[in-house]
């Protein structure tokens, strides 16, 4: 593990001023490099009628958390126009004012928000994407987005048209690299043939293993990086999803947090807690270290809205797993171990397989 991390970090060009000590990783083959552990900012904003997806955020603490992330070398900062919508990009832009060149700034587009029901509607048409990016740039207060994702597949628009428009944004200097989120291997291959992808972002963790076969094989064949969101199972594997809190926040919509599934999944958390205690780590740190151990092309972006958890997550980059721990984690978390689907049917229709 340590040799793989050293190989990934050696000789890399850097466009940031990350704090010394955070290992650096390439994001694809287009020159983007960031700290091995990133920061997902989505939980810092309102979510469909809730003050926050994982409980109400303190905006001043959120700004301080983003700024502290940069101090620690957590330079991959992930946001999206959907978060809020629009609130999160403004928050991130305000937090990074004066520090733009220290980070790899990522956002996502591909939805409209004008339905009578208030539901986001996929729209990855070229005209909509280009207009959306202009809005993102304004809200973030920057001239260029480092990594622009299509947030979810739009089945009404051929992926070649979507990435073609994103490629035009690269050529126009508004975007440095492009990526997709929650897509299958066939879509990845079609998209990459139309314009080179820097990254794919999807859920990957000890309890969500769906990308490990076809998706990762395609990415590694094509030289595309992988950005893992929800690396600690939306807080469950960190031990920060007590039943009474989940009942009040956005996680109540996810099957793994409901009823008997929740009770059965507690045994997974207990296994992780016991293993983490062996190496004097938190469960979240061990879950993040496991992802980092999957290869130098994997960058987890744990989300948090508090500096304390941010600092713990960043420290996971220094954890080296030995073969004994790898085997113990494999035994405790075989693929399919989690009880319940990861999404309800409404959410699942946006996932491309």
C-alpha angles and dihedrals in degrees: 000000000000091000092051091051091048091050091049093051101041119106097354120154111237129208094179135067096231117176114266114263102038108110114237126226134192118242103213125308103300098086103267115141128177143161112292092245118050136187127249110206102187095104090062093074140060116276122205099317096332124106087233138350092244100027133303115317128220103228096207090051090048091054090047090049093054091048092047089050091061090048089056095048094257091140104156100092115186126199138144139206088239093064101097082345098272095347094097097054090052090049093049092046091052093048093050097046107136092012102071095122092055096066145056101231118206131185138166134225137175108106138092121215103200102098117127089237092053092241119141113250120209112246118165096156111141094245093051094046093051093049090046093054091053088055092048092052091051095048093045092045094228138117097222137031112217097209124015119191133194096234096214136351118276106211092196094063123058109244089233090063092048097050090040089061091045089052090054088055089054091051090048090056095243093110133031101197138002136219146170132230129220097357133145129240096261092054091046092054093048092047096047091051089056096046129349114266120217097195149357118215119204140140115282128161143128088284099039114056106156097119097054098094122034099009097050092042090055094046094050092046090053099038095245121149125233124225112195118209124193091023091167097045098262089306097309094108090047091058089241099116106082113181094245092054094045089055088061101043140056095277091077087080093061116089094222090063095051133096117304092002089064091050093049093047091055087076089061090053091049091053091050093047091053093049093046090052089060091066098033092249134128118253089248091053092052092048091052092045089053090056093047087052091060091078145306091267093065121092117181118208107199111192123227138151097203131075093222094061092040091058091048092049093049090052089061088078089074096053114107117199119214125208092263093057092044090055093045090053092046090053093046096045112033114171109280094025095127116092114233135018116291093232136032116237094265092056096037094062089072093058117096116213 
